[in-house]
Coordinates of C-alpha atoms in Angstrom, one line a residue:
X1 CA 0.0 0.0 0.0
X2 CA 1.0 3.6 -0.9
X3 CA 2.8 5.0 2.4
X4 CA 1.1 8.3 1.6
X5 CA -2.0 7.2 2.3
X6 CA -3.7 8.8 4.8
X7 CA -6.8 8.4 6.8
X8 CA -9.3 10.2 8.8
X9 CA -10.5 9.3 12.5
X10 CA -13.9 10.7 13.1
X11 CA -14.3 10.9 16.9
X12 CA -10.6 10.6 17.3
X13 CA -10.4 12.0 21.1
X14 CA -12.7 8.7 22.1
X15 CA -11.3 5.9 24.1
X16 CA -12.0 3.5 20.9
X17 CA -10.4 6.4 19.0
X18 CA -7.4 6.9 20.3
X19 CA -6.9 3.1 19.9
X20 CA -7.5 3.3 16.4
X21 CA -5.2 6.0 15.3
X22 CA -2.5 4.7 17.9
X23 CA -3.1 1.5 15.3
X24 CA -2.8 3.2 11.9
X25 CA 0.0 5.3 12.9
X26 CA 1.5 1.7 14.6
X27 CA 0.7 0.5 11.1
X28 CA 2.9 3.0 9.7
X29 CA -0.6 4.4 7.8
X30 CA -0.8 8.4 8.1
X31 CA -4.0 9.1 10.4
X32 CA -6.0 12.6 10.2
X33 CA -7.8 13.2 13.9
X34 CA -11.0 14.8 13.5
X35 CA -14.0 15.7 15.8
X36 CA -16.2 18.4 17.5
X37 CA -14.1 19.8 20.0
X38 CA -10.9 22.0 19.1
X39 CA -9.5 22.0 22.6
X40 CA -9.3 18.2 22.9
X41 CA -7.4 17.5 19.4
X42 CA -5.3 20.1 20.6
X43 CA -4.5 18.3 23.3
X44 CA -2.7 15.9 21.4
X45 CA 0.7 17.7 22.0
X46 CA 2.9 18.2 19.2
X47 CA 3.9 15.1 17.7
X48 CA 0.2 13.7 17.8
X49 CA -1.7 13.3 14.3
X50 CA -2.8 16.2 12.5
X51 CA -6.9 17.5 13.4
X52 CA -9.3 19.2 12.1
X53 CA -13.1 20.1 13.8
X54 CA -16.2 19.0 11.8
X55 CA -19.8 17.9 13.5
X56 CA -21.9 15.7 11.9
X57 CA -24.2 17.6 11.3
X58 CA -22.5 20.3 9.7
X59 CA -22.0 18.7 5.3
X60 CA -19.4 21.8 4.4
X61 CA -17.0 20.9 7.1
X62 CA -17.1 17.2 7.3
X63 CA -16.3 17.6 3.1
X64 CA -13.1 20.1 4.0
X65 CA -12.0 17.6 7.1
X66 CA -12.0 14.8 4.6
X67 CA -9.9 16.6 2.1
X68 CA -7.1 14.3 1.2
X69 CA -7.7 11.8 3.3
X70 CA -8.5 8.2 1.6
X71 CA -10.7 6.0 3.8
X72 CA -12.8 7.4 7.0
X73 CA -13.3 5.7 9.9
X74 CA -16.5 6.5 12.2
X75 CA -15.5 6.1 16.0
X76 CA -18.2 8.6 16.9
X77 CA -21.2 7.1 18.2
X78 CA -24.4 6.9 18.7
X79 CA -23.7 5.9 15.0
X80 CA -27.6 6.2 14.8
X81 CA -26.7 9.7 14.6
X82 CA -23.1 9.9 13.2
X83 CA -23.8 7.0 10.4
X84 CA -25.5 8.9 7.5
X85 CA -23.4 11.5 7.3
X86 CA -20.1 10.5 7.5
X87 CA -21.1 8.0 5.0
X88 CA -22.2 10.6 2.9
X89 CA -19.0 12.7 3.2
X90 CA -17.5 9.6 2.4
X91 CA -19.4 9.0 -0.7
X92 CA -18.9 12.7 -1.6
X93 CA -15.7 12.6 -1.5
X94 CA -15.8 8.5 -3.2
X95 CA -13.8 6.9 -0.1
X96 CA -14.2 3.8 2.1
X97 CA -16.3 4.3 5.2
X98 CA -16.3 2.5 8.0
X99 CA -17.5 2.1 11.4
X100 CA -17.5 0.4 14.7
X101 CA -21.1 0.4 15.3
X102 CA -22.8 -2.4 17.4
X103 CA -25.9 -0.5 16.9
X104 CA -28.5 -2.8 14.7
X105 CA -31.0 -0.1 13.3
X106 CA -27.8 2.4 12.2
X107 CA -26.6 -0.8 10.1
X108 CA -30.0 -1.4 8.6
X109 CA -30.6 2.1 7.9
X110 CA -27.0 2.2 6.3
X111 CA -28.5 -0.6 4.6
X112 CA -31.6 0.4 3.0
X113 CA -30.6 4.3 2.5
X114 CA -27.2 3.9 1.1
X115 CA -26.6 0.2 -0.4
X116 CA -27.9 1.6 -3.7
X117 CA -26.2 4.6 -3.8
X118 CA -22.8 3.5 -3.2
X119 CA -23.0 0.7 -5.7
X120 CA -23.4 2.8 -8.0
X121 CA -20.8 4.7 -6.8
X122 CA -18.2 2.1 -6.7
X123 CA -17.9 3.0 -2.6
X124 CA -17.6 0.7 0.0
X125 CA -19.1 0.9 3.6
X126 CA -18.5 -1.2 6.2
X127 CA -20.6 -0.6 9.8
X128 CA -19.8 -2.6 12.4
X129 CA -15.9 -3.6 11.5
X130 CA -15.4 -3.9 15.4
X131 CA -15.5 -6.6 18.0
X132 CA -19.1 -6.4 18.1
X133 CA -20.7 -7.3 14.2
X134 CA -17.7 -7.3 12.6
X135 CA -15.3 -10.4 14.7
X136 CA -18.8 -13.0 14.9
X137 CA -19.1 -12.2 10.8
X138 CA -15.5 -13.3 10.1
X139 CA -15.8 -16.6 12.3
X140 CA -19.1 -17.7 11.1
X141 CA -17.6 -16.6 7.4
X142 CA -14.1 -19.0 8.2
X143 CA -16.5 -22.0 8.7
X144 CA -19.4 -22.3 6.5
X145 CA -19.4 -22.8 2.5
X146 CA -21.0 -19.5 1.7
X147 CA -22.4 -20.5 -1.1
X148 CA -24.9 -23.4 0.8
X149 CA -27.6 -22.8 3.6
X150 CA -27.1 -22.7 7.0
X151 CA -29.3 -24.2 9.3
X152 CA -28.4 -22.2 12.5
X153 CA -25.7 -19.8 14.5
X154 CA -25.7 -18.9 17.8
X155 CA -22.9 -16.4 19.1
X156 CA -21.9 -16.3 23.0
X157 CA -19.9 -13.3 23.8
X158 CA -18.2 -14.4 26.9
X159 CA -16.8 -11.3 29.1
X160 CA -15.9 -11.6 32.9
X161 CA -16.5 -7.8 33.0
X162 CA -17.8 -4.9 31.5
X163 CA -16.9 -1.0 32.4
X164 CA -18.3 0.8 29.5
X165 CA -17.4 4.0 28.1
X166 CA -19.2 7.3 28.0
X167 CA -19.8 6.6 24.4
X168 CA -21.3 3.3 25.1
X169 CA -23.4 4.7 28.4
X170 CA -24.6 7.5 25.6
X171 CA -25.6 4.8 22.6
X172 CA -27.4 2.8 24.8
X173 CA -29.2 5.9 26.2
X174 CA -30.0 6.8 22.6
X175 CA -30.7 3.5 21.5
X176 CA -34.3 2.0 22.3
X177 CA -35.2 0.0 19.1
X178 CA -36.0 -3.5 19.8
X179 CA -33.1 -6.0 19.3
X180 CA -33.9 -8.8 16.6
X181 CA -32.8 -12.2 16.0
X182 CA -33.5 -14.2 13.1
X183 CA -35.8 -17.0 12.7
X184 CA -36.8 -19.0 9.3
X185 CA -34.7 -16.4 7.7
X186 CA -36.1 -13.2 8.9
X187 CA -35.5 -10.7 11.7
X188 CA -37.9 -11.4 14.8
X189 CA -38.1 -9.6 17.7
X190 CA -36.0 -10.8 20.9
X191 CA -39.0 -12.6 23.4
X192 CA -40.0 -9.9 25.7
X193 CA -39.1 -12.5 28.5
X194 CA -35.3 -12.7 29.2
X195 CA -33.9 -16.2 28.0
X196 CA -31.2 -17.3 29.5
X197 CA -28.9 -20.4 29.6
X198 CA -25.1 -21.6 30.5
X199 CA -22.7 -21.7 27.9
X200 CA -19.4 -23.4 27.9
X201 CA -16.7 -21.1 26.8
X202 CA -13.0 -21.5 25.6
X203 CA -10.6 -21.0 28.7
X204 CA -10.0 -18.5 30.3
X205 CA -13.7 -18.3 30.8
X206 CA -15.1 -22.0 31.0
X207 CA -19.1 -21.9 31.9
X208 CA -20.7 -18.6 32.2
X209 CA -24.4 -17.7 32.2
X210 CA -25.0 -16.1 29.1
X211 CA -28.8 -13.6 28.3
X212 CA -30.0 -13.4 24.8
X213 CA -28.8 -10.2 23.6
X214 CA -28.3 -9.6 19.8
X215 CA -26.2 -7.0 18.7
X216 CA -25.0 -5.6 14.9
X217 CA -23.8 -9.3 13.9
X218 CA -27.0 -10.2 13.3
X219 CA -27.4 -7.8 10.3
X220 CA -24.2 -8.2 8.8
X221 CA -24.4 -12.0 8.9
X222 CA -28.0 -11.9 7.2
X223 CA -26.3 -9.6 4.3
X224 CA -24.3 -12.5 2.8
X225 CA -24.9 -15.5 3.9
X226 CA -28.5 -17.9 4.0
X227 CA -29.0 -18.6 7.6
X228 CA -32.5 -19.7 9.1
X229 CA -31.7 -19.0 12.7
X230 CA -29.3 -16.5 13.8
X231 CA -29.3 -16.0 17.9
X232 CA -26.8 -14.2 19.9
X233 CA -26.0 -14.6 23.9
X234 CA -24.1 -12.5 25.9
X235 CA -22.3 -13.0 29.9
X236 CA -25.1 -12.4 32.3
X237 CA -22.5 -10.7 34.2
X238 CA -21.7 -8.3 31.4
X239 CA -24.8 -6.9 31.1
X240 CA -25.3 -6.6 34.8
X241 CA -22.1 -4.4 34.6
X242 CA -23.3 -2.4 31.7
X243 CA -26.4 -2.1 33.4
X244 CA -25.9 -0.5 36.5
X245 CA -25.1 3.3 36.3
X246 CA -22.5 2.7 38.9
X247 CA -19.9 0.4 37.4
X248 CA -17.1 3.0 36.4
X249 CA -15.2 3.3 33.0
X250 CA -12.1 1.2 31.7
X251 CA -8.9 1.7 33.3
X252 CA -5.9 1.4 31.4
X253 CA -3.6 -1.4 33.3
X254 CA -1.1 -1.5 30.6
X255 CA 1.5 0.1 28.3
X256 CA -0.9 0.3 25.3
X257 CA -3.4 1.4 27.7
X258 CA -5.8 -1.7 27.4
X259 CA -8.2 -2.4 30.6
X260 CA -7.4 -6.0 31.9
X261 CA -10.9 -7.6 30.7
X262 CA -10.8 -10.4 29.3
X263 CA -12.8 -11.8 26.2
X264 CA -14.4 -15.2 24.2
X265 CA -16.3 -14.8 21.5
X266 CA -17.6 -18.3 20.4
X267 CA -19.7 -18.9 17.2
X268 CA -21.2 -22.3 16.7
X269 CA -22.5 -23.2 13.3
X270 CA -25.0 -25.9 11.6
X271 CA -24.6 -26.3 8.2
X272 CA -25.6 -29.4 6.6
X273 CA -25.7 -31.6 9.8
X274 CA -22.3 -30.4 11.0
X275 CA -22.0 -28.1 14.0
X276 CA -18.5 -26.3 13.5
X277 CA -17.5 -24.0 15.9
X278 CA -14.6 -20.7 15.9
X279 CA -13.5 -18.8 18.8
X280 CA -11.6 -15.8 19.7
X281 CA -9.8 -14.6 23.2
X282 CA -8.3 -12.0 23.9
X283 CA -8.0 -8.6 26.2
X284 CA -10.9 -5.5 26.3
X285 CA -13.4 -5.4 23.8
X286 CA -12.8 -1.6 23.0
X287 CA -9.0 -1.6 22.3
X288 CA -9.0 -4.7 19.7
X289 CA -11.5 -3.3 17.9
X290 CA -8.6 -0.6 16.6
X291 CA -6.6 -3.9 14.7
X292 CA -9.5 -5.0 13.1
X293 CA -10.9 -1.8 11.7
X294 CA -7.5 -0.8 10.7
X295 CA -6.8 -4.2 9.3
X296 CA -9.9 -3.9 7.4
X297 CA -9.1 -0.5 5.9
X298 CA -5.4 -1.1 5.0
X299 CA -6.9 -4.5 2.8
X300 CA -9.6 -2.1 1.7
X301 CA -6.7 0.5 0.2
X302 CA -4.6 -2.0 -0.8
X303 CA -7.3 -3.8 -3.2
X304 CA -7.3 -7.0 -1.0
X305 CA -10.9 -7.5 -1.4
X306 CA -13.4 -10.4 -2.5
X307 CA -16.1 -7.7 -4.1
X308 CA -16.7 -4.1 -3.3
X309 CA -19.1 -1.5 -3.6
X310 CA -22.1 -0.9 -1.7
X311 CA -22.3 -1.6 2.1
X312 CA -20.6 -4.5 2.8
X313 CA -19.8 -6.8 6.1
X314 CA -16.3 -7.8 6.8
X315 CA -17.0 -11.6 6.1
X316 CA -18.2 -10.5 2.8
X317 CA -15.2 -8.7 1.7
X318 CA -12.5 -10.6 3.2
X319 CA -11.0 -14.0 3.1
X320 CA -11.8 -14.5 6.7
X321 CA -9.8 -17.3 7.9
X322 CA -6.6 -14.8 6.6
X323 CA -8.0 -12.1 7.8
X324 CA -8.2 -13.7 11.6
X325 CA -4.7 -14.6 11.1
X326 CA -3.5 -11.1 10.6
X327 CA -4.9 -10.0 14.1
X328 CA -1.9 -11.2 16.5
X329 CA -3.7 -9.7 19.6
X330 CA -6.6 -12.4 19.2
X331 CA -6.1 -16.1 19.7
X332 CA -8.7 -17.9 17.4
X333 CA -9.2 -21.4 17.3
X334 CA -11.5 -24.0 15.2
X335 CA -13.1 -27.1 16.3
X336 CA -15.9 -29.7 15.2
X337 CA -19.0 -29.9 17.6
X338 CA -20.0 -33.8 17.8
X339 CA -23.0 -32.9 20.0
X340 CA -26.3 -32.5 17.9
X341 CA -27.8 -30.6 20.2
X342 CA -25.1 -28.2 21.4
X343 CA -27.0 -25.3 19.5
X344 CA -30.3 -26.1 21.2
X345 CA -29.4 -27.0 24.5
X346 CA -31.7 -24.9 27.1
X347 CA -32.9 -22.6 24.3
X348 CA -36.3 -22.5 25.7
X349 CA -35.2 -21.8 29.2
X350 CA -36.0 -18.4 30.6
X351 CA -35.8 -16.4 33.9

C-alpha cells in the first residue's frame, strides 16, 4: 500500500479512538484526527496526528475535514446519529467508510438508505468492522461454504466484566429500538421475556451464564450468507455491569493502555448436519476493535478484497480465515461440535 496514504478518525479524542489511530500510525498508515471539540485534538501535543473540527451535522466541514484523506473511519457514536453522514462525506468525497457500530437499526438504515447509492458509486461501507458485528461475521464466514444454507448460529460473547465507556453509556441511552434475531430467515423480535442459559466457553472463561442479547452481527451475517436461525448470547454478568449506572469506566492497566478484561467470542454453526465451531480470546473489547478496523481499511486500500461497492460486512469482503490470522492480539481457534444438540441446548429456558 501507498505509504502516503492517509486516513481520517472521526471521533478521534474517544477511548475506541485513540486506539485506532494509535493502530494506523503503529501500522505505519498516516492518520487525520477529527472531531467536535478544538481543545481536545489540541490536546494531542505536538507530535500527535494532525486535526481538524467537523460535526456531523455540519456537510461543508465534514467535506473540507476529509480533504485528502482516503478512507474514513467512524468512532463517533451513537452511530444512529453519526452513520449517514459521514457515509455521505465519504461517498462525496468517493472513499471507504467504516465504522464500529454495534448499533443494529444504524446498520440497517446504512443498509436500505445507502446500499444503492454506493453501488453505484463504486464506494464501499462497512458498519460494524469492530469486535461487536464485525469479529462474529468473520468466524461464522471461516467455517461455513458461503455458497450453501445454513441451518443455525448462535454467538456467545463471553466477558468476565464490562466498564463501559461514555460513548457506550450514551448509545445505549440513545438507542431504544427492539433487538432482533433471526428466525426462518427473517428478523424477529428478541421474546420480551429474558432467555437465558449456561454456555461453555473457551478457557480462560469456562461456563458462564450467558442472556439473549443480539447486537449488529445479526445484520451483517444476514447480508451475505442464507441462515435460518441467527441467535446471539451475551455474559449475564456483562450486562449486569453495563447495566448499573454505577460500574465505572475502563482503566488502562497496561502500556498500550488496554483495561485487563478479558474476552471469548464463540460462534457455533449448523450447516448441513455439522456443527463447527470458531472462537476468539483475547484482552478488552474496546481496544482490539482498533486492529481489526484498521486491518480492514489497509486490505480495503490495498485492493485485498473479495467484491466491493455498496455496504458491505467484513466476512463479505474478506477472506476470513486470513484475515483472523493477521490480528496477533486475538487467539482464534476451530473445532468440530460432535454434539447435535449443542445449539439447542436450554434454548427455551428463561428467567
Amino acid at each position: 500500500m501507498n505509504g502516503r496514504m492517509t486516513v481520517a478518525v472521526y471521533g478521534a479524542t474517544g477511548h475506541t479512538g485513540r486506539f485506532v489511530v494509535a493502530e494506523l500510525e503503529r501500522r505505519g498508515v498516516g492518520a487525520m484526527r477529527i472531531g467536535r471539540d478544538a481543545a481536545r485534538l489540541a490536546q494531542g501535543g505536538n507530535d500527535a496526528a494532525p486535526w481538524r473540527v467537523a460535526s456531523a451535522d455540519d456537510p461543508a466541514a465534514l467535506d473540507a475535514a476529509l480533504r485528502g484523506a482516503h478512507a474514513v473511519i467512524n468512532c463517533a457514536g451513537p452511530y444512529l446519529d453519526t452513520a449517514l453522514p459521514l457515509a455521505d462525506a465519504a461517498l462525496r468525497a468517493g472513499i471507504p467508510y467504516l465504522d464500529l457500530t454495534a448499533e443494529q437499526p444504524s446498520v440497517q438504515t446504512l443498509t436500505e438508505q445507502r446500499d444503492a447509492r454506493a453501488r453505484v458509486a463504486g464506494v464501499t461501507l462497512v458498519p460494524a468492522a469492530a469486535f461487536y458485528g464485525g469479529l462474529a461475521d468473520l468466524l461464522v464466514t471461516a467455517v461455513v461454504d458461503p455458497q450453501r444454507p445454513i441451518e443455525r448460529v448462535d454467538v456467545a460473547t463471553g466477558l468476565d466484566s464490562w466498564h463501559p465507556t461514555r460513548g457506550t453509556r450514551v448509545t445505549g441511552e440513545r438507542n431504544h429500538a427492539i433487538r432482533l434475531i433471526q428466525r426462518d430467515g427473517k428478523p424477529t423480535a428478541v421474546p420480551t421475556t429474558a432467555r437465558e442459559r449456561r454456555w461453555p466457553f473457551p478457557s480462560p472463561l469456562g461456563d458462564v451464564d450467558v442472556t439473549l442479547l443480539p447486537f449488529s452481527e445479526v445484520m451483517t451475517l444476514a447480508r451475505h450468507l442464507r441462515i435460518d436461525t441467527i441467535e446471539s448470547w451475551l455474559a449475564t454478568l456483562a450486562l449486569r455491569d453495563i447495566r448499573d449506572a454505577g460500574t465505572p469506566p475502563p482503566q488502562p492497566v497496561d502500556a498500550l493502555g488496554r483495561s485487563a478484561q478479558q474476552f471469548v467470542m464463540d460462534a457455533v454453526v449448523v450447516q448441513h448436519g455439522i456443527t463447527h465451531r470458531a472462537s476468539a480470546s483475547g484482552r478488552d473489547i474496546y481496544a482490539v476493535s482498533a486492529p481489526i478496523i484498521v486491518e480492514a481499511t489497509v486490505r480495503l486500500l490495498s485492493g485485498r478484497t473479495l467484491t466491493s461497492g455498496g455496504v458491505r460486512s467484513l466476512g463479505e469482503l474478506f477472506d476470513a480465515r486470513d484475515f483472523l490470522a493477521a490480528l496477533d492480539t486475538i487467539d482464534v481457534s476451530f473445532d468440530t461440535i460432535t454434539d447435535r444438540h449443542f445449539n439447542r441446548r436450554d434454548e427455551h429456558e428463561s428467567q
